Short mmCIF file of C-alpha atoms in Angstrom, two decimals:
data_model
loop_
_atom_site.label_atom_id
_atom_site.label_comp_id
_atom_site.label_asym_id
_atom_site.label_seq_id
_atom_site.Cartn_x
_atom_site.Cartn_y
_atom_site.Cartn_z
CA MET A 1 0.00 0.00 0.00
CA LYS A 2 1.27 3.41 -0.93
CA GLN A 3 2.36 5.73 1.86
CA THR A 4 2.86 9.46 2.02
CA VAL A 5 5.21 11.59 4.07
CA LEU A 6 3.34 14.71 5.13
CA LYS A 7 4.80 18.04 6.16
CA ASN A 8 1.95 19.18 8.37
CA VAL A 9 2.69 20.43 11.86
CA VAL A 10 2.35 17.55 14.30
CA LEU A 11 1.50 17.82 17.98
CA LEU A 12 4.10 15.74 19.75
CA LEU A 13 5.51 15.15 23.17
CA ILE A 14 9.06 15.74 24.37
CA ILE A 15 10.09 13.24 27.00
CA PRO A 16 13.64 12.23 27.90
CA SER A 17 14.44 8.81 26.55
CA ILE A 18 15.79 5.85 28.42
CA PHE A 19 17.97 5.54 25.36
CA THR A 20 20.58 7.94 24.03
CA GLY A 21 18.99 11.05 22.58
CA THR A 22 15.23 11.66 22.46
CA LEU A 23 12.66 8.94 22.22
CA PHE A 24 9.94 11.25 20.93
CA SER A 25 10.62 13.80 18.23
CA ALA A 26 8.86 17.10 18.82
CA ASP A 27 7.58 20.37 17.48
CA LEU A 28 6.40 22.70 20.21
CA SER A 29 4.93 25.34 17.89
CA PRO A 30 1.54 26.36 19.31
CA ILE A 31 -1.29 25.38 16.99
CA LEU A 32 -4.58 27.24 16.95
CA GLY A 33 -7.69 25.25 16.07
CA ILE A 34 -11.30 26.26 15.86
CA PHE A 35 -13.58 24.32 18.19
CA LYS A 36 -17.21 25.37 18.68
CA GLY A 37 -16.39 28.79 17.32
CA LYS A 38 -13.59 29.52 19.79
CA ASN A 39 -9.85 29.70 19.38
CA VAL A 40 -8.24 26.75 21.10
CA ASP A 41 -4.59 26.47 22.05
CA MET A 42 -4.04 22.92 20.89
CA GLN A 43 -0.61 22.62 22.43
CA GLU A 44 -1.95 23.65 25.82
CA MET A 45 -4.80 21.18 25.52
CA TYR A 46 -2.31 18.49 24.56
CA ASP A 47 -0.05 19.23 27.52
CA ASP A 48 -3.03 19.18 29.90
CA MET A 49 -4.44 15.85 28.70
CA SER A 50 -5.22 13.46 31.53
CA GLU A 51 -3.00 10.44 32.07
CA LEU A 52 -6.18 8.38 31.75
CA VAL A 53 -6.37 9.23 28.03
CA PRO A 54 -4.67 6.36 26.13
CA ALA A 55 -1.34 7.45 24.62
CA VAL A 56 -0.77 5.86 21.20
CA VAL A 57 2.14 5.90 18.78
CA TYR A 58 0.79 7.93 15.87
CA LEU A 59 1.76 6.72 12.38
CA GLU A 60 1.04 8.59 9.16
CA PRO A 61 -1.89 7.42 6.97
CA ASP A 62 -1.44 4.85 4.22
CA TYR A 63 -3.39 5.30 1.01
CA THR A 64 -4.07 3.62 -2.32
CA THR A 65 -3.94 4.80 -5.93
CA GLY A 66 -6.53 7.44 -6.74
CA VAL A 67 -6.42 9.12 -3.32
CA LYS A 68 -5.12 12.67 -3.66
CA ASN A 69 -2.49 14.10 -1.33
CA GLU A 70 -4.91 16.83 -0.24
CA PHE A 71 -7.33 14.17 0.99
CA VAL A 72 -4.59 12.48 3.01
CA SER A 73 -3.42 15.80 4.47
CA ILE A 74 -6.91 16.72 5.62
CA LEU A 75 -7.41 13.32 7.24
CA ASN A 76 -4.02 13.48 8.94
CA GLU A 77 -4.71 16.91 10.43
CA GLU A 78 -8.25 16.06 11.51
CA LEU A 79 -7.13 12.88 13.24
CA LYS A 80 -4.50 14.58 15.37
CA ASN A 81 -6.63 17.61 16.20
CA GLN A 82 -9.77 15.65 17.03
CA MET A 83 -7.90 13.14 19.16
CA ILE A 84 -6.91 16.03 21.39
CA LEU A 85 -10.15 18.00 21.21
CA SER A 86 -12.26 14.93 22.01
CA GLN A 87 -9.76 13.59 24.57
CA THR A 88 -10.03 10.11 23.02
CA PHE A 89 -6.34 9.43 22.36
CA LYS A 90 -3.03 11.18 22.95
CA PRO A 91 -0.97 11.05 19.72
CA VAL A 92 2.74 10.52 20.30
CA SER A 93 5.55 10.35 17.75
CA MET A 94 8.29 7.74 17.94
CA GLU A 95 9.40 8.10 14.33
CA LYS A 96 13.11 8.67 14.99
CA TRP A 97 13.34 5.78 17.42
CA LEU A 98 11.35 3.43 15.17
CA VAL A 99 13.50 4.30 12.15
CA SER A 100 16.66 3.69 14.15
CA LYS A 101 15.35 0.30 15.30
CA TYR A 102 13.65 -0.92 12.12
CA GLY A 103 15.29 1.13 9.38
CA ASN A 104 17.76 -1.57 8.39
CA LYS A 105 15.91 -4.68 9.52
CA LYS A 106 12.14 -4.53 9.64
CA ALA A 107 9.92 -6.66 11.83
CA LEU A 108 8.62 -9.85 10.20
CA SER A 109 4.99 -9.31 11.16
CA ILE A 110 2.61 -7.18 13.21
CA PHE A 111 2.94 -9.76 15.98
CA GLN A 112 6.70 -9.28 16.21
CA LEU A 113 6.43 -5.49 16.02
CA ILE A 114 3.87 -5.28 18.84
CA SER A 115 5.79 -7.81 20.92
CA ASP A 116 8.99 -5.77 20.53
CA LEU A 117 7.32 -2.48 21.43
CA LYS A 118 5.39 -4.03 24.30
CA SER A 119 8.62 -5.26 25.90
CA GLU A 120 10.29 -1.81 25.85
CA ARG A 121 10.21 0.50 28.85
CA TYR A 122 8.92 4.00 28.15
CA PRO A 123 8.84 7.18 30.23
CA LEU A 124 5.06 7.35 29.73
CA ASN A 125 2.27 4.82 29.65
CA LEU A 126 1.92 3.91 25.98
CA SER A 127 -1.10 1.71 25.20
CA GLY A 128 -0.47 0.85 21.55
CA ILE A 129 -0.02 1.96 17.94
CA PHE A 130 -2.47 4.04 15.90
CA LYS A 131 -2.64 3.66 12.12
CA SER A 132 -5.05 4.99 9.49
CA TYR A 133 -5.80 3.87 5.94
CA ILE A 134 -7.64 5.38 2.97
CA TYR A 135 -8.90 3.41 -0.03
CA LYS A 136 -10.59 4.71 -3.17
CA VAL A 137 -13.22 2.34 -4.52
CA GLY A 138 -15.07 3.74 -7.51
CA LYS A 139 -16.37 7.16 -6.47
CA GLN A 140 -16.24 6.35 -2.77
CA TYR A 141 -13.51 6.53 -0.17
CA VAL A 142 -13.14 4.09 2.69
CA ILE A 143 -11.43 5.38 5.84
CA LYS A 144 -10.20 2.76 8.26
CA LEU A 145 -8.64 3.52 11.63
CA SER A 146 -6.88 0.87 13.70
CA VAL A 147 -5.43 0.87 17.18
CA PHE A 148 -3.11 -2.02 17.98
CA PRO A 149 -3.30 -2.25 21.79
CA PHE A 150 -0.20 -3.83 23.33
CA GLU A 151 -2.45 -6.02 25.45
CA LYS A 152 -3.99 -7.63 22.32
CA ASN A 153 -0.56 -8.75 21.02
CA GLY A 154 -1.02 -7.58 17.43
CA TYR A 155 -4.78 -7.83 16.98
CA PRO A 156 -6.30 -4.42 16.26
CA VAL A 157 -9.44 -2.61 17.25
CA SER A 158 -10.74 -0.96 14.07
CA SER A 159 -13.41 1.40 12.79
CA VAL A 160 -14.55 2.15 9.23
CA ARG A 161 -16.63 4.79 7.49
CA ILE A 162 -17.41 5.52 3.84
CA VAL A 163 -17.22 9.09 2.54
CA LYS A 164 -17.76 10.68 -0.87
CA SER A 165 -15.46 13.70 -0.67
CA ASP A 166 -12.92 15.48 1.51
CA SER A 167 -15.69 17.70 2.88
CA ASP A 168 -17.07 14.63 4.68
CA ILE A 169 -13.82 13.81 6.49
CA LYS A 170 -14.23 16.03 9.54
CA LYS A 171 -17.55 14.54 10.64
CA ALA A 172 -16.47 11.00 9.81
CA VAL A 173 -13.31 11.27 11.90
CA GLY A 174 -15.29 12.22 15.00
CA TYR A 175 -17.42 9.08 14.78
CA LEU A 176 -14.47 6.89 13.82
CA LEU A 177 -12.54 7.93 16.92
CA LEU A 178 -15.62 7.50 19.09
CA ASP A 179 -16.01 3.94 17.77
CA LEU A 180 -12.41 3.13 18.67
CA ALA A 181 -12.70 4.65 22.14
CA ASN A 182 -15.89 2.70 22.86
CA LEU A 183 -14.51 -0.59 21.54
CA ILE A 184 -11.36 -0.25 23.63
CA SER A 185 -13.12 0.83 26.82
CA ASN A 186 -15.97 -1.69 26.44
CA PRO A 187 -14.47 -4.99 25.29
CA ASP A 188 -16.70 -8.00 24.68
CA GLY A 189 -17.79 -8.86 28.19
CA LYS A 190 -19.18 -12.24 27.17
CA LYS A 191 -15.66 -13.56 26.57
CA GLN A 192 -16.97 -15.78 23.82
CA HIS A 193 -14.48 -17.91 21.94
CA LYS A 194 -13.06 -16.10 18.95
CA ILE A 195 -10.85 -17.75 16.34
CA LYS A 196 -7.66 -15.81 15.68
CA LEU A 197 -6.94 -15.14 12.02
CA ALA A 198 -3.62 -13.91 10.67
CA VAL A 199 -4.26 -12.39 7.24
CA ALA A 200 -1.28 -12.22 4.89
CA PRO A 201 -1.18 -9.49 2.21
CA PHE A 202 -3.28 -10.54 -0.77
CA SER A 203 -1.31 -10.74 -4.01
CA ILE A 204 -2.82 -8.69 -6.83
CA ASP A 205 -2.23 -9.66 -10.45
CA CYS A 206 -3.35 -7.09 -13.06
CA ARG A 207 -4.15 -8.39 -16.54
CA THR A 208 -5.83 -7.29 -19.78
CA LEU A 209 -7.77 -9.53 -22.17
CA ILE A 210 -6.26 -9.51 -25.68
CA GLU A 211 -8.21 -11.21 -28.49
CA GLN A 212 -7.02 -11.90 -32.02
CA LYS A 213 -9.09 -12.08 -35.19
CA THR A 214 -8.45 -15.82 -35.28
CA GLY A 215 -10.35 -16.18 -32.03
CA GLU A 216 -7.28 -16.85 -29.93
CA PHE A 217 -7.04 -14.84 -26.71
CA ASP A 218 -5.03 -14.44 -23.54
CA PHE A 219 -4.95 -12.33 -20.39
CA ILE A 220 -1.70 -10.36 -20.63
CA ALA A 221 0.05 -9.00 -17.54
CA THR A 222 -0.26 -5.21 -17.14
CA SER A 223 0.97 -2.67 -14.59
CA PHE A 224 -2.54 -1.69 -13.51
CA SER A 225 -6.22 -2.57 -13.89
CA ASN A 226 -9.01 -0.04 -14.30
CA GLN A 227 -11.79 -0.92 -11.88
CA GLU A 228 -14.83 1.34 -11.47
CA GLY A 229 -12.84 4.27 -12.90
CA VAL A 230 -9.86 3.77 -10.58
CA GLU A 231 -6.51 2.44 -11.78
CA LEU A 232 -5.50 -0.21 -9.26
CA LYS A 233 -1.89 -1.39 -9.01
CA ASP A 234 -0.52 -4.59 -7.56
CA SER A 235 0.38 -2.63 -4.40
CA ASP A 236 -3.22 -1.51 -3.79
CA ASP A 237 -4.18 -4.29 -1.42
CA TYR A 238 -7.11 -2.92 0.52
CA PHE A 239 -8.90 -6.23 0.01
CA SER A 240 -7.11 -8.04 2.84
CA GLU A 241 -7.71 -5.06 5.14
CA LEU A 242 -11.46 -5.05 4.51
CA PHE A 243 -11.63 -8.84 4.82
CA SER A 244 -10.01 -8.64 8.27
CA TYR A 245 -12.29 -5.82 9.35
CA GLN A 246 -15.47 -7.62 8.27
CA ALA A 247 -14.34 -10.81 10.00
CA GLN A 248 -14.07 -8.78 13.21
CA CYS A 249 -17.55 -7.28 12.63
CA THR A 250 -19.16 -10.70 13.00
CA GLY A 251 -17.83 -11.06 16.55
CA LEU A 252 -16.57 -14.55 15.68
CA PHE A 253 -12.97 -13.66 14.89
CA GLU A 254 -9.97 -11.68 15.96
CA ALA A 255 -8.21 -10.78 12.71
CA ALA A 256 -4.87 -9.09 12.08
CA ASN A 257 -3.14 -8.23 8.82
CA THR A 258 0.39 -9.53 9.21
CA GLN A 259 2.24 -6.86 7.18
CA ASN A 260 0.00 -3.80 7.23
CA ILE A 261 2.41 -1.27 8.75
CA SER A 262 4.76 -1.06 5.80
CA GLU A 263 7.09 1.48 7.40
CA TYR A 264 8.39 -0.99 9.96
CA ILE A 265 7.21 -4.44 8.84
CA SER A 266 8.83 -6.44 6.04
CA GLU A 267 6.70 -7.05 2.96
CA GLY A 268 8.29 -10.47 2.43
CA MET A 269 5.89 -13.39 2.61
CA THR A 270 6.42 -15.85 5.45
CA SER A 271 5.62 -19.55 5.64
CA SER A 272 2.11 -20.74 6.52
CA GLY A 273 3.29 -22.09 9.87
CA ALA A 274 5.21 -18.96 10.85
CA PHE A 275 2.36 -17.59 12.96
CA ALA A 276 1.96 -20.56 15.28
CA GLY A 277 1.36 -19.25 18.77
CA ASN A 278 0.00 -15.95 17.47
CA ALA A 279 -2.91 -17.20 15.37
CA ASP A 280 -5.12 -20.24 14.92
CA TYR A 281 -5.34 -19.91 11.15
CA LEU A 282 -3.67 -18.00 8.32
CA VAL A 283 -5.59 -16.55 5.37
CA ARG A 284 -3.84 -16.03 2.03
CA GLY A 285 -5.46 -14.37 -0.96
CA LYS A 286 -4.79 -13.97 -4.66
CA ILE A 287 -6.76 -11.53 -6.77
CA ILE A 288 -6.61 -11.42 -10.57
CA LEU A 289 -7.97 -8.13 -11.86
CA SER A 290 -8.79 -7.75 -15.55
CA ASN A 291 -10.89 -5.73 -17.96
CA LYS A 292 -13.26 -8.70 -18.39
CA LEU A 293 -13.53 -10.69 -15.16
CA ASN A 294 -12.01 -10.62 -11.70
CA LEU A 295 -11.06 -13.81 -9.86
CA ILE A 296 -10.65 -13.83 -6.07
CA THR A 297 -9.12 -16.91 -4.42
CA LEU A 298 -8.74 -17.26 -0.65
CA GLN A 299 -6.97 -20.09 1.14
CA LEU A 300 -7.20 -20.99 4.80
CA TYR A 301 -4.23 -22.66 6.51
CA ASN A 302 -3.82 -24.14 9.96
CA ALA A 303 -1.28 -21.80 11.58
CA ASN A 304 0.11 -24.54 13.83
CA THR A 305 0.68 -27.18 11.16
CA GLY A 306 0.90 -25.06 8.01
CA LYS A 307 -1.55 -27.40 6.27
CA LEU A 308 -4.14 -26.13 3.81
CA VAL A 309 -7.65 -26.37 5.26
CA ARG A 310 -9.84 -24.72 2.64
CA THR A 311 -9.71 -23.05 -0.78
CA THR A 312 -12.62 -20.98 -2.03
CA ARG A 313 -13.03 -18.80 -5.14
CA HIS A 314 -15.34 -16.09 -6.41
CA MET A 315 -15.72 -14.52 -9.84
CA THR A 316 -17.10 -11.02 -10.41
CA LYS A 317 -17.41 -8.76 -13.43
CA THR A 318 -17.59 -5.58 -11.37
CA LEU A 319 -15.63 -4.47 -8.33
CA THR A 320 -17.85 -1.96 -6.59
CA LEU A 321 -17.60 -1.49 -2.84
CA GLN A 322 -20.86 -3.42 -2.51
CA ASN A 323 -19.34 -6.31 -4.50
CA ILE A 324 -16.29 -6.37 -2.24
CA TRP A 325 -18.39 -6.16 0.91
CA ASP A 326 -20.59 -9.03 -0.30
CA PHE A 327 -17.88 -11.47 -1.33
CA ASN A 328 -15.87 -10.83 1.83
CA TYR A 329 -18.84 -11.93 3.93
CA MET A 330 -19.30 -14.89 1.58
CA PHE A 331 -15.69 -15.98 2.20
CA ILE A 332 -16.04 -15.44 5.94
CA SER A 333 -19.22 -17.53 6.01
CA ASP A 334 -17.56 -20.28 4.00
CA PHE A 335 -14.66 -20.45 6.47
CA SER A 336 -17.08 -20.28 9.42
CA ARG A 337 -18.84 -23.42 8.22
CA ILE A 338 -15.51 -25.23 8.46
CA LEU A 339 -14.21 -23.67 11.68
CA PHE A 340 -17.34 -23.65 13.86
CA ASP A 341 -19.82 -26.33 14.84
CA LYS A 342 -23.09 -26.01 12.91
CA ASN A 343 -24.96 -25.63 16.19
CA GLU A 344 -22.68 -22.78 17.26
CA VAL A 345 -22.88 -20.53 14.19
CA LYS A 346 -25.62 -19.90 11.63
CA ILE A 347 -25.50 -18.03 8.31
CA LEU A 348 -27.87 -15.09 7.84
CA ASP A 349 -28.76 -15.17 4.15
CA TYR A 350 -29.95 -11.65 3.36
CA ILE A 351 -31.25 -8.39 4.78
CA ASP A 352 -32.32 -5.67 2.36
CA ASN A 353 -32.78 -2.16 3.74
CA MET A 354 -31.93 0.29 0.97
CA GLY A 355 -30.71 3.66 2.17
CA LYS A 356 -29.85 2.34 5.62
CA PHE A 357 -26.49 1.45 7.13
CA PHE A 358 -25.80 -1.55 9.34
CA TYR A 359 -23.77 -1.85 12.56
CA MET A 360 -22.75 -5.00 14.43
CA ASN A 361 -20.89 -5.32 17.71
CA GLY A 362 -20.25 -1.57 17.76
CA MET A 363 -18.75 -1.62 14.24
CA PHE A 364 -19.91 -0.34 10.84
CA ALA A 365 -21.03 -3.56 9.11
CA GLY A 366 -22.48 -2.65 5.70
CA PHE A 367 -24.93 -0.59 3.71
CA ASP A 368 -28.16 -0.99 1.71
CA LYS A 369 -28.08 -4.78 1.93
CA ILE A 370 -26.00 -7.40 3.69
CA SER A 371 -25.82 -11.09 2.95
CA ASN A 372 -24.04 -14.27 4.05
CA ILE A 373 -23.39 -12.99 7.57
CA PRO A 374 -22.24 -15.65 10.05
CA ILE A 375 -23.81 -15.10 13.48
CA ARG A 376 -23.72 -16.99 16.76
CA SER A 377 -26.70 -19.18 17.55
CA GLY A 378 -29.16 -17.56 19.90
CA LYS A 379 -29.94 -13.86 19.88
CA THR A 380 -28.24 -11.23 17.69
CA ILE A 381 -29.07 -7.58 17.09
CA ILE A 382 -27.98 -5.78 13.93
CA ASN A 383 -28.35 -2.05 14.47
CA THR A 384 -29.27 0.38 11.71
CA GLY A 385 -28.57 4.07 11.24
CA ASN A 386 -27.02 6.56 8.86
CA SER A 387 -23.58 6.65 7.26
CA LEU A 388 -21.98 8.11 10.40
CA SER A 389 -23.58 6.31 13.32
CA SER A 390 -26.11 3.76 14.41
CA ASP A 391 -29.32 5.00 15.98
CA TYR A 392 -28.41 2.92 19.04
CA SER A 393 -25.08 4.70 19.57
CA LEU A 394 -26.91 8.03 19.66
CA ASN A 395 -29.74 6.74 21.84
CA PRO A 396 -29.27 3.37 23.61
CA ASN A 397 -32.91 3.48 24.72
CA ILE A 398 -34.12 3.29 21.12
CA ILE A 399 -34.11 -0.52 21.41
CA ASN A 400 -37.41 -0.22 23.29
CA GLU A 401 -38.87 2.73 21.41
CA ARG A 402 -41.52 2.58 18.71
CA ASP A 403 -39.39 4.16 15.98
CA ASN A 404 -36.65 1.53 16.33
CA ASN A 405 -35.52 0.01 13.00
CA ASP A 406 -32.97 -2.52 14.21
CA TYR A 407 -33.03 -6.20 13.27
CA PHE A 408 -33.57 -8.76 16.03
CA ILE A 409 -32.40 -12.20 14.94
CA PHE A 410 -33.21 -15.40 16.81
CA THR A 411 -31.96 -18.84 15.81
CA ASN A 412 -33.98 -21.89 16.80
CA ASN A 413 -32.15 -25.09 15.82
CA ASP A 414 -31.84 -24.73 12.01
CA GLU A 415 -34.42 -21.93 11.80
CA ILE A 416 -33.38 -18.27 11.58
CA LEU A 417 -36.11 -15.81 12.55
CA ILE A 418 -35.73 -12.10 11.73
CA TYR A 419 -37.82 -9.42 13.41
CA LYS A 420 -37.59 -5.70 12.83
CA GLY A 421 -38.02 -2.84 15.26
CA ARG A 422 -40.76 -2.92 17.88
CA GLU A 423 -41.77 -6.49 17.03
CA GLY A 424 -38.21 -7.63 17.71
CA ALA A 425 -38.28 -5.98 21.14
CA TYR A 426 -41.49 -7.88 21.91
CA VAL A 427 -39.83 -11.18 20.92
CA TRP A 428 -36.76 -10.40 23.05
CA ASN A 429 -38.99 -9.70 26.02
CA LEU A 430 -40.87 -12.97 25.62
CA LEU A 431 -37.65 -14.99 25.29
CA GLU A 432 -36.56 -13.70 28.68
CA LYS A 433 -39.74 -14.86 30.43
#
């Protein structure tokens, strides 16, 4: 994935290092921001942040082909400013130290990087790494934020929103950060078993169909593939990132991309058994993009033995965001049938709610329609809302109100029953009697 080096002013912290020199680079220039119509001294706010606010190593955004530098700059600035204004996270720079440690020899995976950083002693209480990503899919942009808490040993907490232009970034960032803060402060209290997936970078092969008058044809390798008006290159792997995110949405998996912090993690592929002890299974993907058809192949390996467990493929003529969202859930459902007992997990075939957005387990889960969603047996609620937030996150009491539009799903043996809104609340109440 392509990365930019931005020259915006960054709010950073100067703290003496336990090493030679300075652990945190710094720029103490006061920055004035506008918040609720008032001038705010951002540096003062930063310095006064409570020690209870999680301090995270702030890394610059990664982005794919088609995303303009101006878009990245706006996102970068909004993230740092809103972290401080909202008191959700304290952004800290460790760029000089990280370059000195990983400049010549990068970490082999996210698991090694987090393990290394977790074992260091710092003069402040760091809680993890913060990383953002931007993907352009057709006319839409996907913004993904991830915090890699040290306590989760490489598995991130992530939030996603879809925007249409740079004018939408400011509002989206506020809700994205709120998602992260809520997910970190309110972990899954049920402590249900989750399968740990390590997701290797998907390989992308761009090709163009060439046909001769004789009828002979072949798909010739090219440097890019035009998909939905965007020229994708073999480095534009947002597919593995979205797959991991959607796997987490279901609440059945912990999923981590193994090489998704390209600044400090090697891009070299590792063996299928290299993640034993860090993951239960490894997912590998190969995507062939062409001007005629696109072929997506995912393979599931046992991380302890390195043996292939499952291969599944999907063919699509178009590569819209909806297409990607749909086939990711299809792959996740296919793997779930293999990895979970049939009495433990059921597959929700289809929910159509055009113009609405879906949220599961506190995460953005889809839009307009969702299909092939694996869910735990028993009771599940899929919240609805707008592109920025679920109705539930704005008003937790809406579950019991008449204008509720959430989906209440109850599985009874092999039967999946779906109720919407007020009727679902009635069913939930009866089930508790």
